[in-house]
PDB file of C-alpha atoms in Angstrom:
ATOM      1  CA  GLU A  21      39.059 -32.034  26.032  1.00 44.00           C
ATOM      2  CA  VAL A  22      41.237 -32.133  22.920  1.00 46.00           C
ATOM      3  CA  ALA A  23      43.290 -29.067  22.047  1.00 52.00           C
ATOM      4  CA  GLY A  24      41.811 -27.253  19.056  1.00 56.00           C
ATOM      5  CA  ALA A  25      38.487 -29.066  19.256  1.00 56.00           C
ATOM      6  CA  PRO A  26      35.458 -26.762  18.914  1.00 59.00           C
ATOM      7  CA  ALA A  27      33.180 -26.819  21.925  1.00 53.00           C
ATOM      8  CA  LEU A  28      29.662 -28.107  21.518  1.00 52.00           C
ATOM      9  CA  SER A  29      27.549 -25.016  20.932  1.00 55.00           C
ATOM     10  CA  PRO A  30      25.454 -24.325  24.070  1.00 53.00           C
ATOM     11  CA  PRO A  31      22.623 -22.740  22.003  1.00 58.00           C
ATOM     12  CA  ALA A  32      22.623 -25.730  19.654  1.00 60.00           C
ATOM     13  CA  GLU A  33      22.611 -28.189  22.535  1.00 59.00           C
ATOM     14  CA  ALA A  34      19.841 -26.306  24.322  1.00 61.00           C
ATOM     15  CA  ALA A  35      17.745 -26.156  21.155  1.00 62.00           C
ATOM     16  CA  ALA A  36      18.195 -29.880  20.545  1.00 60.00           C
ATOM     17  CA  GLU A  37      17.345 -30.696  24.150  1.00 61.00           C
ATOM     18  CA  ALA A  38      14.161 -28.642  23.988  1.00 60.00           C
ATOM     19  CA  GLY A  39      13.272 -29.783  20.500  1.00 65.00           C
ATOM     20  CA  GLU A  40      13.587 -26.210  19.267  1.00 75.00           C
ATOM     21  CA  LEU A  41      14.990 -24.781  16.040  1.00 88.00           C
ATOM     22  CA  LEU A  42      18.699 -24.104  15.615  1.00 92.00           C
ATOM     23  CA  ALA A  43      19.254 -20.448  14.713  1.00 93.00           C
ATOM     24  CA  ALA A  44      21.623 -20.270  11.747  1.00 95.00           C
ATOM     25  CA  LYS A  45      22.520 -17.544   9.278  1.00 95.00           C
ATOM     26  CA  THR A  46      25.598 -19.228   7.764  1.00 96.00           C
ATOM     27  CA  ALA A  47      26.270 -22.830   6.779  1.00 97.00           C
ATOM     28  CA  ALA A  48      29.060 -24.996   5.428  1.00 98.00           C
ATOM     29  CA  LEU A  49      28.895 -28.328   3.621  1.00 98.00           C
ATOM     30  CA  LEU A  50      31.551 -31.022   3.955  1.00 98.00           C
ATOM     31  CA  VAL A  51      31.336 -33.643   1.195  1.00 98.00           C
ATOM     32  CA  VAL A  52      33.200 -36.855   2.007  1.00 97.00           C
ATOM     33  CA  GLY A  53      34.198 -39.555  -0.434  1.00 96.00           C
ATOM     34  CA  ASP A  54      37.138 -40.814  -2.484  1.00 96.00           C
ATOM     35  CA  GLU A  55      34.642 -41.532  -5.250  1.00 96.00           C
ATOM     36  CA  ILE A  56      33.914 -37.804  -5.586  1.00 96.00           C
ATOM     37  CA  LEU A  57      37.562 -36.752  -5.791  1.00 96.00           C
ATOM     38  CA  SER A  58      38.433 -39.532  -8.242  1.00 97.00           C
ATOM     39  CA  GLY A  59      35.604 -38.597 -10.597  1.00 96.00           C
ATOM     40  CA  ALA A  60      33.997 -42.008 -10.273  1.00 97.00           C
ATOM     41  CA  THR A  61      30.818 -40.397  -8.907  1.00 95.00           C
ATOM     42  CA  ALA A  62      29.380 -37.020  -9.869  1.00 95.00           C
ATOM     43  CA  ASP A  63      28.320 -34.990  -6.836  1.00 96.00           C
ATOM     44  CA  VAL A  64      24.771 -33.615  -6.842  1.00 97.00           C
ATOM     45  CA  ASN A  65      24.453 -33.022  -3.115  1.00 98.00           C
ATOM     46  CA  ILE A  66      26.039 -29.583  -3.249  1.00 98.00           C
ATOM     47  CA  GLN A  67      23.229 -28.286  -5.419  1.00 97.00           C
ATOM     48  CA  ALA A  68      20.593 -29.942  -3.231  1.00 98.00           C
ATOM     49  CA  ALA A  69      22.091 -28.380  -0.094  1.00 98.00           C
ATOM     50  CA  ALA A  70      22.435 -24.946  -1.684  1.00 97.00           C
ATOM     51  CA  ALA A  71      18.809 -24.940  -2.847  1.00 96.00           C
ATOM     52  CA  ALA A  72      17.450 -26.128   0.507  1.00 97.00           C
ATOM     53  CA  LEU A  73      19.527 -23.647   2.500  1.00 97.00           C
ATOM     54  CA  ARG A  74      18.614 -20.760   0.223  1.00 95.00           C
ATOM     55  CA  ALA A  75      14.930 -21.595   0.627  1.00 94.00           C
ATOM     56  CA  GLY A  76      15.455 -21.529   4.403  1.00 95.00           C
ATOM     57  CA  ALA A  77      17.303 -18.181   4.339  1.00 95.00           C
ATOM     58  CA  VAL A  78      20.603 -19.748   5.405  1.00 97.00           C
ATOM     59  CA  ALA A  79      23.673 -18.637   3.452  1.00 95.00           C
ATOM     60  CA  LEU A  80      25.893 -21.477   2.246  1.00 97.00           C
ATOM     61  CA  ARG A  81      29.313 -19.894   2.681  1.00 97.00           C
ATOM     62  CA  ARG A  82      31.695 -22.761   2.060  1.00 98.00           C
ATOM     63  CA  VAL A  83      31.803 -26.203   0.452  1.00 98.00           C
ATOM     64  CA  THR A  84      34.733 -28.546   1.067  1.00 98.00           C
ATOM     65  CA  VAL A  85      35.323 -31.933  -0.543  1.00 98.00           C
ATOM     66  CA  VAL A  86      37.662 -34.434   1.118  1.00 97.00           C
ATOM     67  CA  GLY A  87      38.442 -38.102   0.668  1.00 97.00           C
ATOM     68  CA  ASP A  88      37.811 -40.923   3.113  1.00 96.00           C
ATOM     69  CA  ASP A  89      40.689 -39.812   5.315  1.00 96.00           C
ATOM     70  CA  LEU A  90      40.014 -39.565   9.048  1.00 96.00           C
ATOM     71  CA  ALA A  91      42.557 -36.822   9.782  1.00 96.00           C
ATOM     72  CA  GLU A  92      41.440 -34.649   6.841  1.00 97.00           C
ATOM     73  CA  ILE A  93      37.757 -34.948   7.714  1.00 97.00           C
ATOM     74  CA  GLU A  94      38.488 -34.084  11.349  1.00 96.00           C
ATOM     75  CA  ALA A  95      40.596 -31.045  10.427  1.00 96.00           C
ATOM     76  CA  GLU A  96      37.984 -29.661   8.044  1.00 96.00           C
ATOM     77  CA  LEU A  97      35.189 -30.221  10.554  1.00 96.00           C
ATOM     78  CA  ARG A  98      37.064 -28.269  13.216  1.00 95.00           C
ATOM     79  CA  LEU A  99      37.556 -25.348  10.861  1.00 95.00           C
ATOM     80  CA  LEU A 100      33.999 -25.319   9.544  1.00 96.00           C
ATOM     81  CA  ALA A 101      32.408 -25.798  12.968  1.00 95.00           C
ATOM     82  CA  ALA A 102      34.409 -22.889  14.378  1.00 93.00           C
ATOM     83  CA  THR A 103      33.372 -20.484  11.627  1.00 95.00           C
ATOM     84  CA  HIS A 104      29.761 -21.349  10.696  1.00 96.00           C
ATOM     85  CA  ASP A 105      26.425 -21.526  12.498  1.00 95.00           C
ATOM     86  CA  LEU A 106      25.493 -24.808  10.813  1.00 96.00           C
ATOM     87  CA  VAL A 107      27.643 -27.574   9.338  1.00 97.00           C
ATOM     88  CA  ILE A 108      26.272 -30.395   7.203  1.00 98.00           C
ATOM     89  CA  THR A 109      28.266 -33.439   6.190  1.00 98.00           C
ATOM     90  CA  SER A 110      27.547 -35.721   3.244  1.00 98.00           C
ATOM     91  CA  GLY A 111      28.795 -39.296   2.990  1.00 95.00           C
ATOM     92  CA  GLY A 112      31.004 -41.688   4.894  1.00 93.00           C
ATOM     93  CA  VAL A 113      28.356 -43.088   7.249  1.00 92.00           C
ATOM     94  CA  GLY A 114      27.937 -46.630   5.909  1.00 87.00           C
ATOM     95  CA  PRO A 115      29.011 -49.959   7.398  1.00 87.00           C
ATOM     96  CA  THR A 116      32.319 -50.467   5.569  1.00 88.00           C
ATOM     97  CA  CYS A 117      35.849 -49.711   6.722  1.00 89.00           C
ATOM     98  CA  ASP A 118      36.165 -46.584   4.566  1.00 87.00           C
ATOM     99  CA  ASP A 119      33.153 -44.947   6.245  1.00 91.00           C
ATOM    100  CA  VAL A 120      34.890 -42.861   8.920  1.00 95.00           C
ATOM    101  CA  THR A 121      32.843 -39.655   9.083  1.00 96.00           C
ATOM    102  CA  LEU A 122      31.282 -40.407  12.473  1.00 95.00           C
ATOM    103  CA  LYS A 123      34.674 -41.203  13.959  1.00 95.00           C
ATOM    104  CA  ALA A 124      35.989 -37.902  12.577  1.00 96.00           C
ATOM    105  CA  VAL A 125      33.038 -35.974  14.033  1.00 96.00           C
ATOM    106  CA  ALA A 126      33.752 -37.486  17.450  1.00 95.00           C
ATOM    107  CA  ALA A 127      37.441 -36.626  17.178  1.00 94.00           C
ATOM    108  CA  ALA A 128      36.716 -33.078  16.003  1.00 94.00           C
ATOM    109  CA  PHE A 129      34.623 -32.431  19.125  1.00 91.00           C
ATOM    110  CA  GLY A 130      37.106 -34.139  21.423  1.00 91.00           C
ATOM    111  CA  THR A 131      34.892 -37.084  22.270  1.00 92.00           C
ATOM    112  CA  GLN A 132      34.623 -40.804  21.488  1.00 94.00           C
ATOM    113  CA  LEU A 133      32.276 -43.119  19.669  1.00 95.00           C
ATOM    114  CA  ALA A 134      29.884 -44.955  21.949  1.00 94.00           C
ATOM    115  CA  PRO A 135      27.178 -47.593  21.355  1.00 93.00           C
ATOM    116  CA  SER A 136      23.708 -46.116  20.929  1.00 93.00           C
ATOM    117  CA  ASP A 137      20.783 -48.312  21.898  1.00 92.00           C
ATOM    118  CA  ALA A 138      18.421 -45.911  20.109  1.00 91.00           C
ATOM    119  CA  MET A 139      20.377 -46.197  16.873  1.00 91.00           C
ATOM    120  CA  ARG A 140      20.641 -49.963  17.204  1.00 90.00           C
ATOM    121  CA  GLY A 141      16.886 -50.161  17.624  1.00 88.00           C
ATOM    122  CA  ALA A 142      16.317 -47.958  14.585  1.00 86.00           C
ATOM    123  CA  ILE A 143      18.604 -50.125  12.466  1.00 84.00           C
ATOM    124  CA  ARG A 144      16.932 -53.343  13.558  1.00 80.00           C
ATOM    125  CA  GLU A 145      13.471 -51.932  13.007  1.00 79.00           C
ATOM    126  CA  ARG A 146      14.067 -50.406   9.590  1.00 75.00           C
ATOM    127  CA  LEU A 147      16.486 -52.846   8.008  1.00 70.00           C
ATOM    128  CA  SER A 148      15.821 -56.237   9.494  1.00 60.00           C
ATOM    129  CA  GLY A 149      12.693 -56.067  11.594  1.00 51.00           C
ATOM    130  CA  GLU A 150       9.012 -55.474  11.198  1.00 48.00           C
ATOM    131  CA  GLY A 151       8.246 -53.320   8.184  1.00 48.00           C
ATOM    132  CA  SER A 152      11.430 -54.251   6.318  1.00 50.00           C
ATOM    133  CA  PRO A 153      11.218 -55.877   2.866  1.00 51.00           C
ATOM    134  CA  SER A 154      10.027 -59.481   3.005  1.00 48.00           C
ATOM    135  CA  ASP A 155      13.172 -60.692   1.265  1.00 51.00           C
ATOM    136  CA  ALA A 156      15.529 -58.716   3.498  1.00 57.00           C
ATOM    137  CA  ARG A 157      18.309 -60.767   5.040  1.00 66.00           C
ATOM    138  CA  PRO A 158      19.250 -60.377   8.709  1.00 72.00           C
ATOM    139  CA  LEU A 159      22.090 -57.909   9.142  1.00 78.00           C
ATOM    140  CA  ALA A 160      25.457 -59.194  10.314  1.00 85.00           C
ATOM    141  CA  ASP A 161      26.225 -58.278  13.913  1.00 85.00           C
ATOM    142  CA  GLU A 162      29.380 -56.423  12.880  1.00 87.00           C
ATOM    143  CA  VAL A 163      27.331 -54.195  10.550  1.00 86.00           C
ATOM    144  CA  VAL A 164      24.811 -53.348  13.260  1.00 88.00           C
ATOM    145  CA  ASP A 165      27.600 -52.802  15.788  1.00 88.00           C
ATOM    146  CA  LYS A 166      29.462 -50.335  13.536  1.00 90.00           C
ATOM    147  CA  MET A 167      26.385 -48.405  12.474  1.00 89.00           C
ATOM    148  CA  SER A 168      25.248 -48.145  16.111  1.00 91.00           C
ATOM    149  CA  LEU A 169      28.406 -46.315  17.176  1.00 93.00           C
ATOM    150  CA  LEU A 170      27.719 -42.582  17.495  1.00 95.00           C
ATOM    151  CA  PRO A 171      29.760 -39.669  18.870  1.00 94.00           C
ATOM    152  CA  ALA A 172      29.133 -39.290  22.583  1.00 92.00           C
ATOM    153  CA  GLY A 173      26.549 -36.557  23.098  1.00 88.00           C
ATOM    154  CA  ALA A 174      24.991 -37.033  19.657  1.00 92.00           C
ATOM    155  CA  ARG A 175      21.239 -36.676  19.332  1.00 91.00           C
ATOM    156  CA  LEU A 176      18.867 -38.481  17.014  1.00 92.00           C
ATOM    157  CA  ARG A 177      16.276 -36.082  15.609  1.00 91.00           C
ATOM    158  CA  ASP A 178      13.137 -37.368  13.914  1.00 88.00           C
ATOM    159  CA  LEU A 179      11.740 -35.644  10.841  1.00 86.00           C
ATOM    160  CA  PRO A 180       8.110 -35.670   9.721  1.00 83.00           C
ATOM    161  CA  PRO A 181       7.493 -37.309   6.352  1.00 72.00           C
ATOM    162  CA  ALA A 182       7.720 -34.929   3.418  1.00 62.00           C
ATOM    163  CA  PRO A 183       4.407 -34.319   1.607  1.00 59.00           C
ATOM    164  CA  GLY A 184       4.203 -36.574  -1.424  1.00 55.00           C
ATOM    165  CA  ALA A 185       7.517 -38.308  -0.670  1.00 54.00           C
ATOM    166  CA  ARG A 186       7.741 -41.769  -2.173  1.00 56.00           C
ATOM    167  CA  GLY A 187      10.260 -44.538  -2.680  1.00 51.00           C
ATOM    168  CA  GLU A 188      13.801 -43.789  -1.508  1.00 51.00           C
ATOM    169  CA  ALA A 189      12.945 -40.256  -0.401  1.00 51.00           C
ATOM    170  CA  SER A 190      10.139 -41.572   1.806  1.00 50.00           C
ATOM    171  CA  GLY A 191      12.423 -44.181   3.346  1.00 51.00           C
ATOM    172  CA  ALA A 192      15.133 -41.633   4.001  1.00 53.00           C
ATOM    173  CA  VAL A 193      13.059 -39.466   6.313  1.00 50.00           C
ATOM    174  CA  GLN A 194      12.099 -42.501   8.370  1.00 68.00           C
ATOM    175  CA  TRP A 195      15.672 -42.602   9.617  1.00 80.00           C
ATOM    176  CA  PRO A 196      16.524 -40.263  12.492  1.00 87.00           C
ATOM    177  CA  LEU A 197      18.845 -37.371  11.718  1.00 92.00           C
ATOM    178  CA  LEU A 198      22.139 -37.310  13.613  1.00 94.00           C
ATOM    179  CA  GLN A 199      23.052 -34.037  15.319  1.00 94.00           C
ATOM    180  CA  VAL A 200      26.248 -33.242  17.225  1.00 93.00           C
ATOM    181  CA  GLY A 201      26.082 -29.650  18.416  1.00 91.00           C
ATOM    182  CA  HIS A 202      25.526 -27.598  15.271  1.00 93.00           C
ATOM    183  CA  VAL A 203      26.832 -30.368  12.991  1.00 95.00           C
ATOM    184  CA  PHE A 204      24.342 -32.600  11.170  1.00 96.00           C
ATOM    185  CA  VAL A 205      25.609 -35.847   9.659  1.00 97.00           C
ATOM    186  CA  LEU A 206      23.800 -36.891   6.483  1.00 97.00           C
ATOM    187  CA  PRO A 207      24.168 -39.864   4.138  1.00 95.00           C
ATOM    188  CA  GLY A 208      25.841 -39.406   0.775  1.00 95.00           C
ATOM    189  CA  VAL A 209      23.285 -41.260  -1.365  1.00 94.00           C
ATOM    190  CA  PRO A 210      21.676 -38.393  -3.344  1.00 95.00           C
ATOM    191  CA  ALA A 211      18.016 -39.361  -2.819  1.00 94.00           C
ATOM    192  CA  PHE A 212      18.597 -39.814   0.917  1.00 93.00           C
ATOM    193  CA  PHE A 213      20.677 -36.646   1.220  1.00 96.00           C
ATOM    194  CA  ALA A 214      18.124 -34.477  -0.585  1.00 95.00           C
ATOM    195  CA  ALA A 215      15.268 -35.741   1.586  1.00 93.00           C
ATOM    196  CA  LYS A 216      17.294 -35.202   4.759  1.00 95.00           C
ATOM    197  CA  VAL A 217      18.644 -31.746   3.954  1.00 96.00           C
ATOM    198  CA  ASN A 218      15.202 -30.478   2.955  1.00 95.00           C
ATOM    199  CA  GLY A 219      13.703 -31.869   6.144  1.00 94.00           C
ATOM    200  CA  LEU A 220      16.547 -30.481   8.235  1.00 95.00           C
ATOM    201  CA  VAL A 221      16.184 -26.940   6.926  1.00 95.00           C
ATOM    202  CA  ALA A 222      12.386 -27.029   7.036  1.00 93.00           C
ATOM    203  CA  HIS A 223      11.954 -28.440  10.533  1.00 92.00           C
ATOM    204  CA  LEU A 224      15.122 -28.023  12.606  1.00 93.00           C
ATOM    205  CA  VAL A 225      16.692 -24.738  11.494  1.00 94.00           C
ATOM    206  CA  SER A 226      15.643 -21.090  11.784  1.00 93.00           C
ATOM    207  CA  GLY A 227      17.378 -18.991   9.135  1.00 93.00           C
ATOM    208  CA  GLY A 228      17.991 -15.291   8.751  1.00 89.00           C
ATOM    209  CA  ALA A 229      16.217 -12.684   6.667  1.00 85.00           C
ATOM    210  CA  PRO A 230      14.818 -14.013   3.373  1.00 83.00           C
ATOM    211  CA  VAL A 231      16.944 -13.386   0.296  1.00 80.00           C
ATOM    212  CA  LEU A 232      15.127 -11.693  -2.581  1.00 83.00           C
ATOM    213  CA  LYS A 233      16.194 -12.550  -6.114  1.00 84.00           C
ATOM    214  CA  ARG A 234      15.348 -10.928  -9.419  1.00 86.00           C
ATOM    215  CA  SER A 235      16.539 -11.976 -12.858  1.00 87.00           C
ATOM    216  CA  ALA A 236      16.235 -10.647 -16.393  1.00 85.00           C
ATOM    217  CA  SER A 237      16.802 -12.459 -19.679  1.00 87.00           C
ATOM    218  CA  LEU A 238      18.374 -10.314 -22.387  1.00 86.00           C
ATOM    219  CA  SER A 239      19.656 -11.015 -25.868  1.00 90.00           C
ATOM    220  CA  THR A 240      22.436  -8.438 -25.501  1.00 90.00           C
ATOM    221  CA  PRO A 241      25.953  -9.979 -25.330  1.00 90.00           C
ATOM    222  CA  GLU A 242      27.494  -9.985 -21.866  1.00 90.00           C
ATOM    223  CA  VAL A 243      30.515  -7.958 -22.968  1.00 91.00           C
ATOM    224  CA  GLU A 244      28.187  -5.094 -23.916  1.00 91.00           C
ATOM    225  CA  LEU A 245      26.309  -5.244 -20.601  1.00 89.00           C
ATOM    226  CA  ALA A 246      29.428  -5.502 -18.432  1.00 91.00           C
ATOM    227  CA  PRO A 247      29.964  -1.709 -17.992  1.00 92.00           C
ATOM    228  CA  LEU A 248      26.347  -1.233 -16.882  1.00 90.00           C
ATOM    229  CA  ILE A 249      26.478  -4.197 -14.484  1.00 89.00           C
ATOM    230  CA  ASN A 250      29.736  -2.955 -12.997  1.00 92.00           C
ATOM    231  CA  ARG A 251      28.360   0.572 -12.453  1.00 93.00           C
ATOM    232  CA  LEU A 252      25.231  -0.780 -10.791  1.00 91.00           C
ATOM    233  CA  ALA A 253      27.337  -2.996  -8.512  1.00 91.00           C
ATOM    234  CA  ALA A 254      29.440  -0.029  -7.451  1.00 94.00           C
ATOM    235  CA  THR A 255      26.345   2.084  -6.792  1.00 95.00           C
ATOM    236  CA  HIS A 256      24.525  -0.624  -4.819  1.00 92.00           C
ATOM    237  CA  PRO A 257      27.188  -2.545  -2.829  1.00 91.00           C
ATOM    238  CA  ALA A 258      24.565  -4.365  -0.704  1.00 88.00           C
ATOM    239  CA  VAL A 259      23.071  -5.966  -3.814  1.00 89.00           C
ATOM    240  CA  LYS A 260      24.799  -8.884  -5.517  1.00 86.00           C
ATOM    241  CA  LEU A 261      24.819  -8.429  -9.274  1.00 85.00           C
ATOM    242  CA  GLY A 262      26.216 -10.686 -11.900  1.00 78.00           C
ATOM    243  CA  SER A 263      25.810 -12.691 -15.049  1.00 78.00           C
ATOM    244  CA  PRO A 264      25.455 -16.496 -15.061  1.00 73.00           C
ATOM    245  CA  ALA A 265      27.621 -16.778 -18.166  1.00 61.00           C
TER     246      ALA A 265
END
């Protein structure tokens, strides 16, 4: 084992083995990508994750954005995995040299990447085999080899197709979801991420008590309402009150 590496969660492993739901009240999201930090790409996955988790009664407690740096991804994963019931990653799982998320997940849990015959079969079937586009070109061996490397102990979880899903969203759920303990590794492409995170929360996670929300639209300026809001917050500490302004 590697010093500082979080242990694979026995409840998470047992749930995955039995095909049961992972009990989770808190979650963290790790967004990976130099393109996000540089401003070249606008992130929309945070909102998708927050909405899906809220609907599943799982509290999103922390969001961290890091670049395509192996050591930084590993360090953040260790922290998030040690302090949250569920960790979701976004991005860094493609076939190019800058896609290092899977390697970081393996390092964070003190394990190694290993070839996965199941993943290799899924790649061949969906990208270059029967059912792939007629004009699809055969994948280079090095691409298949890299994308078939998974953290030792990882599990591939299948999701049922989402009702009414079409196009990219439909194709996304045909790919198995990668689970390592209580960490789920998702792609960064927004359409794929949204389909995966909704399927994950709906079919693989059991959240806590539902969160009830009430809102009121008023024409009164916020500065005039502030004293009332502050008094209500002090009187009802278990209720979150605020203004979206």
